[in-house]
mmCIF file of C-alpha atoms in Angstrom:
data_model
loop_
_atom_site.group_PDB
_atom_site.id
_atom_site.type_symbol
_atom_site.label_atom_id
_atom_site.label_comp_id
_atom_site.label_asym_id
_atom_site.label_seq_id
_atom_site.Cartn_x
_atom_site.Cartn_y
_atom_site.Cartn_z
ATOM 1 C CA UNK A 21 -141.702 45.289 142.826
ATOM 2 C CA UNK A 22 -142.412 42.955 140.213
ATOM 3 C CA UNK A 23 -140.784 43.847 137.168
ATOM 4 C CA UNK A 24 -142.666 44.235 133.978
ATOM 5 C CA UNK A 25 -142.289 41.713 131.181
ATOM 6 C CA UNK A 26 -140.243 44.208 129.075
ATOM 7 C CA UNK A 27 -137.927 45.134 132.113
ATOM 8 C CA UNK A 28 -137.009 41.356 132.248
ATOM 9 C CA UNK A 29 -136.295 41.399 128.546
ATOM 10 C CA UNK A 30 -134.209 44.472 128.923
ATOM 11 C CA UNK A 31 -132.330 42.826 131.774
ATOM 12 C CA UNK A 32 -131.586 39.849 129.586
ATOM 13 C CA UNK A 33 -130.649 41.780 126.565
ATOM 14 C CA UNK A 34 -128.275 43.877 128.751
ATOM 15 C CA UNK A 35 -126.653 40.604 129.894
ATOM 16 C CA UNK A 36 -126.470 39.416 126.244
ATOM 17 C CA UNK A 37 -124.828 42.671 125.283
ATOM 18 C CA UNK A 38 -122.079 42.427 128.067
ATOM 19 C CA UNK A 39 -121.306 38.914 126.734
ATOM 20 C CA UNK A 40 -121.173 40.321 123.171
ATOM 21 C CA UNK A 41 -118.835 42.935 124.317
ATOM 22 C CA UNK A 42 -116.258 40.268 125.585
ATOM 23 C CA UNK A 43 -116.796 38.296 122.263
ATOM 24 C CA UNK A 44 -116.116 40.708 119.519
ATOM 25 C CA UNK A 45 -112.980 38.747 118.403
ATOM 26 C CA UNK A 46 -115.009 35.702 117.681
ATOM 27 C CA UNK A 47 -117.152 37.805 115.076
ATOM 28 C CA UNK A 48 -113.978 39.174 113.747
ATOM 29 C CA UNK A 49 -112.658 35.393 112.978
ATOM 30 C CA UNK A 50 -116.181 34.517 111.616
ATOM 31 C CA UNK A 51 -115.370 37.546 108.991
ATOM 32 C CA UNK A 52 -112.191 35.750 107.976
ATOM 33 C CA UNK A 53 -113.699 32.284 107.819
ATOM 34 C CA UNK A 54 -117.027 33.271 106.064
ATOM 35 C CA UNK A 55 -116.156 36.030 103.577
ATOM 36 C CA UNK A 56 -119.447 35.874 101.888
ATOM 37 C CA UNK A 57 -121.007 37.375 104.786
ATOM 38 C CA UNK A 58 -117.707 39.278 106.013
ATOM 39 C CA UNK A 59 -119.438 42.541 106.435
ATOM 40 C CA UNK A 60 -122.083 41.691 108.905
ATOM 41 C CA UNK A 61 -119.622 39.802 110.928
ATOM 42 C CA UNK A 62 -117.137 42.739 110.933
ATOM 43 C CA UNK A 63 -120.169 44.924 111.971
ATOM 44 C CA UNK A 64 -121.087 42.789 114.761
ATOM 45 C CA UNK A 65 -117.247 42.551 115.943
ATOM 46 C CA UNK A 66 -117.097 46.354 116.554
ATOM 47 C CA UNK A 67 -117.284 47.047 120.158
ATOM 48 C CA UNK A 68 -118.792 50.387 119.594
ATOM 49 C CA UNK A 69 -121.757 48.714 117.607
ATOM 50 C CA UNK A 70 -122.619 46.022 120.407
ATOM 51 C CA UNK A 71 -124.967 48.285 122.686
ATOM 52 C CA UNK A 72 -126.510 50.177 119.877
ATOM 53 C CA UNK A 73 -127.400 46.878 118.203
ATOM 54 C CA UNK A 74 -129.077 45.037 121.303
ATOM 55 C CA UNK A 75 -130.852 48.398 121.955
ATOM 56 C CA UNK A 76 -132.459 48.029 118.360
ATOM 57 C CA UNK A 77 -133.453 44.614 119.502
ATOM 58 C CA UNK A 78 -135.170 45.926 122.713
ATOM 59 C CA UNK A 79 -137.069 48.497 120.839
ATOM 60 C CA UNK A 80 -138.337 45.933 118.533
ATOM 61 C CA UNK A 81 -139.292 43.797 121.298
ATOM 62 C CA UNK A 82 -141.322 46.913 122.851
ATOM 63 C CA UNK A 83 -142.916 47.249 119.507
ATOM 64 C CA UNK A 84 -144.140 43.808 119.790
ATOM 65 C CA UNK A 85 -144.953 43.737 123.455
ATOM 66 C CA UNK A 86 -146.131 47.067 124.319
ATOM 67 C CA UNK A 87 -147.015 48.580 120.928
ATOM 68 C CA UNK A 88 -145.792 51.730 119.139
ATOM 69 C CA UNK A 89 -146.746 54.202 121.497
ATOM 70 C CA UNK A 90 -145.045 52.703 124.558
ATOM 71 C CA UNK A 91 -141.909 52.194 122.428
ATOM 72 C CA UNK A 92 -141.763 55.848 121.162
ATOM 73 C CA UNK A 93 -142.630 57.080 124.508
ATOM 74 C CA UNK A 94 -139.866 55.239 126.291
ATOM 75 C CA UNK A 95 -137.281 56.412 123.645
ATOM 76 C CA UNK A 96 -138.674 60.172 123.882
ATOM 77 C CA UNK A 97 -138.271 59.905 127.625
ATOM 78 C CA UNK A 98 -134.594 58.996 127.528
ATOM 79 C CA UNK A 99 -131.818 62.085 127.255
ATOM 80 C CA UNK A 100 -129.363 61.468 124.584
ATOM 81 C CA UNK A 101 -127.437 64.782 125.348
ATOM 82 C CA UNK A 102 -124.274 62.911 126.500
ATOM 83 C CA UNK A 103 -123.852 61.067 123.399
ATOM 84 C CA UNK A 104 -124.395 64.000 121.315
ATOM 85 C CA UNK A 105 -121.944 66.130 123.516
ATOM 86 C CA UNK A 106 -119.329 63.449 123.172
ATOM 87 C CA UNK A 107 -119.546 63.309 119.422
ATOM 88 C CA UNK A 108 -119.199 67.195 119.138
ATOM 89 C CA UNK A 109 -116.396 67.225 121.594
ATOM 90 C CA UNK A 110 -114.542 64.517 119.941
ATOM 91 C CA UNK A 111 -114.742 66.056 116.453
ATOM 92 C CA UNK A 112 -113.551 69.393 117.873
ATOM 93 C CA UNK A 113 -110.851 68.189 120.038
ATOM 94 C CA UNK A 114 -109.625 65.895 117.445
ATOM 95 C CA UNK A 115 -108.807 68.529 115.203
ATOM 96 C CA UNK A 116 -105.334 69.022 114.063
ATOM 97 C CA UNK A 117 -104.897 72.729 115.566
ATOM 98 C CA UNK A 118 -106.188 71.493 118.995
ATOM 99 C CA UNK A 119 -104.002 68.308 119.013
ATOM 100 C CA UNK A 120 -101.006 70.574 118.138
ATOM 101 C CA UNK A 121 -101.854 72.989 120.816
ATOM 102 C CA UNK A 122 -102.337 70.274 123.470
ATOM 103 C CA UNK A 123 -99.016 68.535 122.440
ATOM 104 C CA UNK A 124 -97.205 72.207 122.694
ATOM 105 C CA UNK A 125 -98.532 72.400 126.167
ATOM 106 C CA UNK A 126 -97.470 68.725 126.952
ATOM 107 C CA UNK A 127 -94.059 69.231 125.548
ATOM 108 C CA UNK A 128 -93.454 72.553 127.648
ATOM 109 C CA UNK A 129 -94.137 70.820 130.817
ATOM 110 C CA UNK A 130 -92.303 67.660 129.803
ATOM 111 C CA UNK A 131 -89.238 69.910 129.278
ATOM 112 C CA UNK A 132 -89.227 70.906 132.918
ATOM 113 C CA UNK A 133 -88.773 67.209 133.932
ATOM 114 C CA UNK A 134 -85.136 66.051 133.828
ATOM 115 C CA UNK A 135 -85.864 62.951 132.233
ATOM 116 C CA UNK A 136 -85.393 61.560 128.544
ATOM 117 C CA UNK A 137 -87.824 63.203 126.269
ATOM 118 C CA UNK A 138 -89.945 60.009 125.670
ATOM 119 C CA UNK A 139 -90.220 58.943 129.345
ATOM 120 C CA UNK A 140 -91.016 62.695 130.259
ATOM 121 C CA UNK A 141 -93.581 63.196 127.621
ATOM 122 C CA UNK A 142 -95.391 60.175 128.390
ATOM 123 C CA UNK A 143 -95.510 61.003 132.239
ATOM 124 C CA UNK A 144 -97.197 64.316 131.642
ATOM 125 C CA UNK A 145 -99.615 62.917 129.193
ATOM 126 C CA UNK A 146 -101.006 60.356 131.674
ATOM 127 C CA UNK A 147 -100.639 62.924 134.550
ATOM 128 C CA UNK A 148 -101.707 66.262 133.260
ATOM 129 C CA UNK A 149 -104.168 65.588 130.492
ATOM 130 C CA UNK A 150 -106.359 63.607 132.646
ATOM 131 C CA UNK A 151 -106.495 66.301 135.317
ATOM 132 C CA UNK A 152 -107.211 68.779 132.469
ATOM 133 C CA UNK A 153 -110.569 66.897 132.053
ATOM 134 C CA UNK A 154 -111.722 68.623 135.174
ATOM 135 C CA UNK A 155 -111.971 71.849 133.047
ATOM 136 C CA UNK A 156 -112.522 70.828 129.397
ATOM 137 C CA UNK A 157 -114.595 67.644 130.461
ATOM 138 C CA UNK A 158 -113.447 64.073 130.444
ATOM 139 C CA UNK A 159 -114.528 63.171 126.933
ATOM 140 C CA UNK A 160 -112.283 66.107 125.575
ATOM 141 C CA UNK A 161 -109.353 64.858 127.728
ATOM 142 C CA UNK A 162 -110.011 61.453 126.566
ATOM 143 C CA UNK A 163 -109.652 62.394 123.042
ATOM 144 C CA UNK A 164 -106.587 64.495 123.341
ATOM 145 C CA UNK A 165 -104.803 61.886 125.142
ATOM 146 C CA UNK A 166 -105.720 59.291 122.795
ATOM 147 C CA UNK A 167 -104.592 61.030 119.938
ATOM 148 C CA UNK A 168 -101.290 62.122 121.475
ATOM 149 C CA UNK A 169 -100.316 58.790 122.594
ATOM 150 C CA UNK A 170 -101.440 57.464 119.155
ATOM 151 C CA UNK A 171 -99.091 59.738 117.288
ATOM 152 C CA UNK A 172 -96.331 59.534 119.951
ATOM 153 C CA UNK A 173 -96.197 56.033 121.092
ATOM 154 C CA UNK A 174 -98.964 53.595 119.880
ATOM 155 C CA UNK A 175 -97.844 54.474 116.167
ATOM 156 C CA UNK A 176 -94.264 53.184 116.971
ATOM 157 C CA UNK A 177 -92.949 49.683 117.568
ATOM 158 C CA UNK A 178 -93.664 49.459 121.251
ATOM 159 C CA UNK A 179 -94.533 46.279 123.253
ATOM 160 C CA UNK A 180 -98.067 44.939 123.489
ATOM 161 C CA UNK A 181 -97.655 45.028 127.502
ATOM 162 C CA UNK A 182 -96.771 48.811 127.515
ATOM 163 C CA UNK A 183 -99.793 49.492 125.182
ATOM 164 C CA UNK A 184 -102.358 47.513 127.587
ATOM 165 C CA UNK A 185 -100.802 49.198 130.928
ATOM 166 C CA UNK A 186 -100.986 52.726 129.272
ATOM 167 C CA UNK A 187 -104.635 52.231 128.270
ATOM 168 C CA UNK A 188 -105.648 50.955 131.562
ATOM 169 C CA UNK A 189 -103.807 53.754 133.503
ATOM 170 C CA UNK A 190 -105.301 56.112 131.047
ATOM 171 C CA UNK A 191 -108.818 54.909 131.662
ATOM 172 C CA UNK A 192 -108.768 54.941 135.238
ATOM 173 C CA UNK A 193 -106.794 58.343 135.530
ATOM 174 C CA UNK A 194 -109.569 59.982 133.220
ATOM 175 C CA UNK A 195 -112.398 58.600 135.420
ATOM 176 C CA UNK A 196 -110.961 59.935 138.405
ATOM 177 C CA UNK A 197 -109.163 62.987 137.053
ATOM 178 C CA UNK A 198 -112.476 64.804 136.280
ATOM 179 C CA UNK A 199 -113.543 64.940 139.702
ATOM 180 C CA UNK A 200 -111.739 68.320 140.611
ATOM 181 C CA UNK A 201 -114.934 70.085 139.485
ATOM 182 C CA UNK A 202 -118.667 69.266 139.421
ATOM 183 C CA UNK A 203 -119.327 69.624 135.778
ATOM 184 C CA UNK A 204 -116.622 67.557 134.041
ATOM 185 C CA UNK A 205 -117.114 63.837 135.071
ATOM 186 C CA UNK A 206 -120.452 62.184 133.937
ATOM 187 C CA UNK A 207 -120.988 60.420 137.189
ATOM 188 C CA UNK A 208 -120.570 63.728 139.341
ATOM 189 C CA UNK A 209 -122.675 65.642 136.895
ATOM 190 C CA UNK A 210 -125.695 63.201 137.653
ATOM 191 C CA UNK A 211 -125.774 64.068 141.323
ATOM 192 C CA UNK A 212 -124.120 67.347 141.716
ATOM 193 C CA UNK A 213 -127.132 69.675 141.423
ATOM 194 C CA UNK A 214 -129.580 67.445 143.491
ATOM 195 C CA UNK A 215 -126.948 66.934 146.304
ATOM 196 C CA UNK A 216 -125.752 70.455 146.120
ATOM 197 C CA UNK A 217 -122.050 69.577 145.336
ATOM 198 C CA UNK A 218 -120.165 72.720 143.907
ATOM 199 C CA UNK A 219 -116.664 72.555 142.655
ATOM 200 C CA UNK A 220 -115.181 73.551 145.979
ATOM 201 C CA UNK A 221 -116.938 70.634 147.628
ATOM 202 C CA UNK A 222 -115.475 68.336 144.900
ATOM 203 C CA UNK A 223 -112.046 69.541 145.263
ATOM 204 C CA UNK A 224 -111.825 69.452 148.833
ATOM 205 C CA UNK A 225 -113.584 65.963 149.178
ATOM 206 C CA UNK A 226 -112.742 64.032 146.058
ATOM 207 C CA UNK A 227 -110.520 66.110 143.747
ATOM 208 C CA UNK A 228 -107.074 66.290 145.926
ATOM 209 C CA UNK A 229 -107.308 62.459 146.317
ATOM 210 C CA UNK A 230 -107.948 61.680 142.725
ATOM 211 C CA UNK A 231 -104.933 63.908 141.913
ATOM 212 C CA UNK A 232 -102.634 62.008 144.175
ATOM 213 C CA UNK A 233 -103.908 58.785 142.735
ATOM 214 C CA UNK A 234 -103.564 59.975 138.905
ATOM 215 C CA UNK A 235 -99.791 61.178 140.021
ATOM 216 C CA UNK A 236 -99.114 57.895 141.553
ATOM 217 C CA UNK A 237 -100.499 55.825 138.665
ATOM 218 C CA UNK A 238 -98.772 57.955 136.017
ATOM 219 C CA UNK A 239 -95.373 57.707 137.798
ATOM 220 C CA UNK A 240 -95.789 53.977 138.336
ATOM 221 C CA UNK A 241 -96.374 53.266 134.853
ATOM 222 C CA UNK A 242 -93.513 55.393 133.620
ATOM 223 C CA UNK A 243 -91.233 53.961 135.795
ATOM 224 C CA UNK A 244 -92.279 50.252 135.113
ATOM 225 C CA UNK A 245 -91.382 51.111 131.424
ATOM 226 C CA UNK A 246 -88.578 53.539 131.615
ATOM 227 C CA UNK A 247 -86.109 51.758 129.658
ATOM 228 C CA UNK A 248 -88.365 51.341 126.714
ATOM 229 C CA UNK A 249 -89.659 55.007 126.836
ATOM 230 C CA UNK A 250 -86.213 56.299 127.320
ATOM 231 C CA UNK A 251 -85.305 54.755 124.259
ATOM 232 C CA UNK A 252 -87.981 56.461 122.279
ATOM 233 C CA UNK A 253 -87.746 60.069 120.987
ATOM 234 C CA UNK A 254 -91.319 61.521 121.181
ATOM 235 C CA UNK A 255 -90.432 64.134 118.814
ATOM 236 C CA UNK A 256 -91.967 63.699 115.310
ATOM 237 C CA UNK A 257 -91.523 65.529 112.128
ATOM 238 C CA UNK A 258 -94.562 67.021 111.123
ATOM 239 C CA UNK A 259 -95.341 67.098 107.294
ATOM 240 C CA UNK A 260 -98.006 69.965 107.906
ATOM 241 C CA UNK A 261 -97.097 73.651 107.985
ATOM 242 C CA UNK A 262 -97.354 75.345 111.476
ATOM 243 C CA UNK A 263 -101.058 76.075 112.190
ATOM 244 C CA UNK A 264 -101.660 80.015 112.492
ATOM 245 C CA UNK A 265 -102.335 81.321 116.003
ATOM 246 C CA UNK A 266 -105.682 82.717 114.912
ATOM 247 C CA UNK A 267 -106.849 79.260 113.409
ATOM 248 C CA UNK A 268 -105.869 77.852 116.775
ATOM 249 C CA UNK A 269 -107.681 80.584 118.714
ATOM 250 C CA UNK A 270 -111.005 79.989 116.622
ATOM 251 C CA UNK A 271 -110.690 76.221 117.356
ATOM 252 C CA UNK A 272 -110.078 76.688 121.055
ATOM 253 C CA UNK A 273 -113.234 79.360 120.882
ATOM 254 C CA UNK A 274 -115.603 76.542 119.488
ATOM 255 C CA UNK A 275 -114.078 73.900 121.925
ATOM 256 C CA UNK A 276 -114.859 76.424 124.845
ATOM 257 C CA UNK A 277 -118.439 77.110 123.677
ATOM 258 C CA UNK A 278 -119.198 73.499 123.352
ATOM 259 C CA UNK A 279 -117.895 72.720 126.773
ATOM 260 C CA UNK A 280 -119.931 75.940 128.133
ATOM 261 C CA UNK A 281 -123.208 74.649 126.651
ATOM 262 C CA UNK A 282 -122.667 70.972 127.287
ATOM 263 C CA UNK A 283 -126.408 70.597 128.547
ATOM 264 C CA UNK A 284 -127.727 72.317 125.631
ATOM 265 C CA UNK A 285 -127.772 70.285 122.427
ATOM 266 C CA UNK A 286 -129.313 72.765 120.110
ATOM 267 C CA UNK A 287 -126.433 75.119 120.970
ATOM 268 C CA UNK A 288 -123.461 72.798 121.130
ATOM 269 C CA UNK A 289 -124.590 70.860 117.773
ATOM 270 C CA UNK A 290 -124.922 74.318 116.171
ATOM 271 C CA UNK A 291 -121.361 75.299 117.266
ATOM 272 C CA UNK A 292 -120.486 71.992 115.726
ATOM 273 C CA UNK A 293 -121.953 72.589 112.552
ATOM 274 C CA UNK A 294 -120.280 76.085 112.378
ATOM 275 C CA UNK A 295 -116.907 74.348 113.237
ATOM 276 C CA UNK A 296 -117.193 71.805 110.431
ATOM 277 C CA UNK A 297 -117.795 74.733 108.073
ATOM 278 C CA UNK A 298 -114.774 76.542 109.238
ATOM 279 C CA UNK A 299 -112.801 73.339 108.948
ATOM 280 C CA UNK A 300 -113.812 72.845 105.398
ATOM 281 C CA UNK A 301 -113.062 76.492 104.538
ATOM 282 C CA UNK A 302 -109.430 76.059 105.706
ATOM 283 C CA UNK A 303 -108.749 72.400 105.033
ATOM 284 C CA UNK A 304 -104.959 73.151 104.363
ATOM 285 C CA UNK A 305 -104.811 73.372 108.443
ATOM 286 C CA UNK A 306 -106.821 70.193 109.049
ATOM 287 C CA UNK A 307 -106.545 66.514 109.113
ATOM 288 C CA UNK A 308 -109.476 64.261 108.557
ATOM 289 C CA UNK A 309 -112.053 65.250 111.237
ATOM 290 C CA UNK A 310 -112.821 62.004 113.376
ATOM 291 C CA UNK A 311 -116.625 62.135 112.319
ATOM 292 C CA UNK A 312 -116.913 58.352 112.012
ATOM 293 C CA UNK A 313 -115.160 57.543 115.269
ATOM 294 C CA UNK A 314 -117.403 59.982 117.093
ATOM 295 C CA UNK A 315 -120.459 58.772 115.395
ATOM 296 C CA UNK A 316 -119.613 55.264 116.372
ATOM 297 C CA UNK A 317 -118.965 56.152 119.931
ATOM 298 C CA UNK A 318 -122.133 58.229 120.200
ATOM 299 C CA UNK A 319 -124.065 55.197 118.865
ATOM 300 C CA UNK A 320 -122.380 53.085 121.578
ATOM 301 C CA UNK A 321 -123.441 55.462 124.374
ATOM 302 C CA UNK A 322 -127.020 55.917 123.020
ATOM 303 C CA UNK A 323 -127.363 52.145 122.914
ATOM 304 C CA UNK A 324 -125.990 52.113 126.487
ATOM 305 C CA UNK A 325 -128.673 54.750 127.550
ATOM 306 C CA UNK A 326 -131.660 52.625 125.883
ATOM 307 C CA UNK A 327 -130.730 49.456 127.386
ATOM 308 C CA UNK A 328 -129.789 50.924 130.891
ATOM 309 C CA UNK A 329 -133.140 52.387 131.095
ATOM 310 C CA UNK A 330 -134.610 49.007 131.753
ATOM 311 C CA UNK A 331 -132.233 48.175 134.708
ATOM 312 C CA UNK A 332 -133.621 50.366 137.273
ATOM 313 C CA UNK A 333 -135.630 47.631 138.699
ATOM 314 C CA UNK A 334 -132.825 45.383 139.869
ATOM 315 C CA UNK A 335 -129.981 48.001 140.453
ATOM 316 C CA UNK A 336 -131.636 50.348 142.850
ATOM 317 C CA UNK A 337 -132.852 47.617 145.363
ATOM 318 C CA UNK A 338 -128.996 46.461 145.252
ATOM 319 C CA UNK A 339 -127.726 49.741 146.118
ATOM 320 C CA UNK A 340 -130.532 50.404 148.842
ATOM 321 C CA UNK A 341 -129.355 47.204 150.530
ATOM 322 C CA UNK A 342 -125.666 48.108 151.003
ATOM 323 C CA UNK A 343 -124.177 50.040 153.968
ATOM 324 C CA UNK A 344 -121.391 52.765 152.932
ATOM 325 C CA UNK A 345 -118.384 50.485 152.728
ATOM 326 C CA UNK A 346 -120.025 47.793 150.964
ATOM 327 C CA UNK A 347 -121.520 50.268 148.651
ATOM 328 C CA UNK A 348 -118.130 51.754 147.653
ATOM 329 C CA UNK A 349 -116.814 48.310 146.545
ATOM 330 C CA UNK A 350 -120.133 47.400 145.246
ATOM 331 C CA UNK A 351 -120.071 50.619 143.066
ATOM 332 C CA UNK A 352 -116.636 49.919 141.909
ATOM 333 C CA UNK A 353 -117.663 46.291 140.498
ATOM 334 C CA UNK A 354 -121.171 47.294 139.252
ATOM 335 C CA UNK A 355 -119.566 50.279 137.295
ATOM 336 C CA UNK A 356 -117.719 47.635 135.343
ATOM 337 C CA UNK A 357 -120.902 46.079 133.991
ATOM 338 C CA UNK A 358 -123.103 49.138 133.536
ATOM 339 C CA UNK A 359 -121.783 52.659 133.443
ATOM 340 C CA UNK A 360 -120.867 54.844 136.244
ATOM 341 C CA UNK A 361 -122.915 57.790 135.418
ATOM 342 C CA UNK A 362 -126.146 55.469 135.162
ATOM 343 C CA UNK A 363 -125.287 53.969 138.524
ATOM 344 C CA UNK A 364 -124.893 57.344 140.297
ATOM 345 C CA UNK A 365 -127.976 58.793 138.492
ATOM 346 C CA UNK A 366 -130.210 55.570 140.027
ATOM 347 C CA UNK A 367 -128.596 56.294 143.434
ATOM 348 C CA UNK A 368 -129.650 59.958 143.206
ATOM 349 C CA UNK A 369 -133.200 58.960 142.801
ATOM 350 C CA UNK A 370 -133.120 57.462 146.322
ATOM 351 C CA UNK A 371 -134.318 59.702 149.067
ATOM 352 C CA UNK A 372 -133.098 60.339 152.581
ATOM 353 C CA UNK A 373 -129.580 59.107 151.554
ATOM 354 C CA UNK A 374 -126.628 60.008 154.131
ATOM 355 C CA UNK A 375 -123.261 61.719 153.201
ATOM 356 C CA UNK A 376 -121.564 58.660 153.769
ATOM 357 C CA UNK A 377 -123.837 56.867 151.180
ATOM 358 C CA UNK A 378 -123.369 59.645 148.677
ATOM 359 C CA UNK A 379 -119.545 59.650 148.903
ATOM 360 C CA UNK A 380 -119.429 55.932 148.653
ATOM 361 C CA UNK A 381 -121.433 55.730 145.681
ATOM 362 C CA UNK A 382 -119.662 58.520 143.838
ATOM 363 C CA UNK A 383 -116.071 57.335 144.907
ATOM 364 C CA UNK A 384 -116.755 53.817 143.885
ATOM 365 C CA UNK A 385 -118.265 54.650 140.470
ATOM 366 C CA UNK A 386 -115.335 56.801 139.434
ATOM 367 C CA UNK A 387 -112.774 54.422 141.042
ATOM 368 C CA UNK A 388 -113.969 51.500 138.684
ATOM 369 C CA UNK A 389 -114.477 53.718 135.703
ATOM 370 C CA UNK A 390 -111.509 52.212 133.848
ATOM 371 C CA UNK A 391 -112.021 48.471 134.146
ATOM 372 C CA UNK A 392 -114.153 48.020 131.041
ATOM 373 C CA UNK A 393 -115.001 50.061 127.938
ATOM 374 C CA UNK A 394 -118.477 50.675 129.183
ATOM 375 C CA UNK A 395 -117.555 51.849 132.761
ATOM 376 C CA UNK A 396 -117.189 55.487 131.844
ATOM 377 C CA UNK A 397 -118.756 57.319 128.892
ATOM 378 C CA UNK A 398 -115.241 58.610 127.564
ATOM 379 C CA UNK A 399 -113.656 55.292 127.537
ATOM 380 C CA UNK A 400 -115.202 54.266 124.083
ATOM 381 C CA UNK A 401 -113.635 57.378 122.671
ATOM 382 C CA UNK A 402 -110.041 56.304 123.659
ATOM 383 C CA UNK A 403 -110.838 52.968 122.641
ATOM 384 C CA UNK A 404 -112.017 53.954 118.932
ATOM 385 C CA UNK A 405 -108.790 56.045 118.747
ATOM 386 C CA UNK A 406 -106.258 53.396 119.916
ATOM 387 C CA UNK A 407 -107.691 49.989 118.986
ATOM 388 C CA UNK A 408 -106.125 50.132 115.327
ATOM 389 C CA UNK A 409 -102.670 50.045 116.816
ATOM 390 C CA UNK A 410 -103.294 46.640 118.664
ATOM 391 C CA UNK A 411 -102.950 43.183 116.901
ATOM 392 C CA UNK A 412 -105.856 42.465 114.712
ATOM 393 C CA UNK A 413 -107.053 46.032 115.584
ATOM 394 C CA UNK A 414 -108.826 44.410 118.736
ATOM 395 C CA UNK A 415 -108.172 45.429 122.525
ATOM 396 C CA UNK A 416 -108.975 42.409 124.523
ATOM 397 C CA UNK A 417 -111.473 43.088 127.240
ATOM 398 C CA UNK A 418 -109.644 40.950 129.822
ATOM 399 C CA UNK A 419 -106.261 42.526 128.706
ATOM 400 C CA UNK A 420 -107.700 45.753 129.511
ATOM 401 C CA UNK A 421 -109.219 44.572 132.861
ATOM 402 C CA UNK A 422 -106.085 43.069 133.867
ATOM 403 C CA UNK A 423 -104.217 46.304 133.156
ATOM 404 C CA UNK A 424 -106.767 48.505 134.898
ATOM 405 C CA UNK A 425 -106.712 46.712 138.112
ATOM 406 C CA UNK A 426 -103.496 48.113 139.611
ATOM 407 C CA UNK A 427 -104.340 51.644 139.055
ATOM 408 C CA UNK A 428 -108.043 51.078 140.032
ATOM 409 C CA UNK A 429 -106.628 49.561 143.347
ATOM 410 C CA UNK A 430 -104.602 52.836 143.784
ATOM 411 C CA UNK A 431 -107.757 55.065 143.103
ATOM 412 C CA UNK A 432 -109.552 52.481 145.665
ATOM 413 C CA UNK A 433 -106.983 53.217 148.466
ATOM 414 C CA UNK A 434 -106.809 57.198 147.529
ATOM 415 C CA UNK A 435 -110.838 57.202 148.231
ATOM 416 C CA UNK A 436 -110.874 54.949 151.141
ATOM 417 C CA UNK A 437 -107.851 55.651 153.178
ATOM 418 C CA UNK A 438 -106.942 59.125 152.725
#
């Protein structure tokens, strides 16, 4: 089929957005060399802004070429449930009571391992929390893991190499760690209902392989940096009073409610508003809610959805022309420049696909979910939380790609060989 002019424009803007993603440091340098306009350069230098900005350009182009009705119909036809859910889950799971509860769980498991405290805590964070994402959803797991790593490690004087390797392993493990169930990983969620994949199917077909890969990746990173980690004492002295159990229970209630109604924005946004009111009423048990970070991530994901809607014309033919083996590796690579949920959604629209095709598409999509910040929906959450601890408050895309390649290879071997 010949693409419509706006679809070609959409593909061009998507490509420009990808280049922009890898060029954010250039905009940050412009902010320092041109202080008169530093604000706009800093704005364009935020990775979370990139896709939202170019999505706005696409909408303007649609208004010019197709008119107001066509542009508004296109926007109304997109589903923005995922960005809204990620915003809600980030704000709640990033609250102090939830974080303290998660740290207590991680600390309890770490004490069972006969390793130095810093080493054991690190391993459990990279192994247990990503698998927990299969039950509390991947965005919640990413938020918890990011905040735990920030407080226990990234806020310390650790090497840049450890920071990048940890980030790469975290992104990959979160992407594959949500495949133990049928409702936690965005790329699985896109196809589970149509293809009849329940949690039993996911656990027996994908989950156990993913769990093994998560274990290998976490263990490898821990052993690689065991000297540096063993020298760290992960215990920190909190300046806050211990949060009462009943306050933690209320927070867990809100977190559970948002997860249960993840597909119903009117309900989970209502729960979020009640949560914000409760947090304000008991401010002494709270840190600053990560509203700004959550909004930035939601803006990023919403922009990706708007731009991604015009990529169907070239992505679907690419997927159709691959056999199962080529599709697996093709999906792994395509995920890095699109989004694994968008990729599996487009694959689900194809009729008459085989079981091998479906497995290869989803396995490849989740295996490549840690290669870039746009590859998996929860990645921008971890990116937003941890980027401030890197030099110049910027995470180099090529540095992330290099760090994520080894754990991605482990994931590929788990899904292809086992």
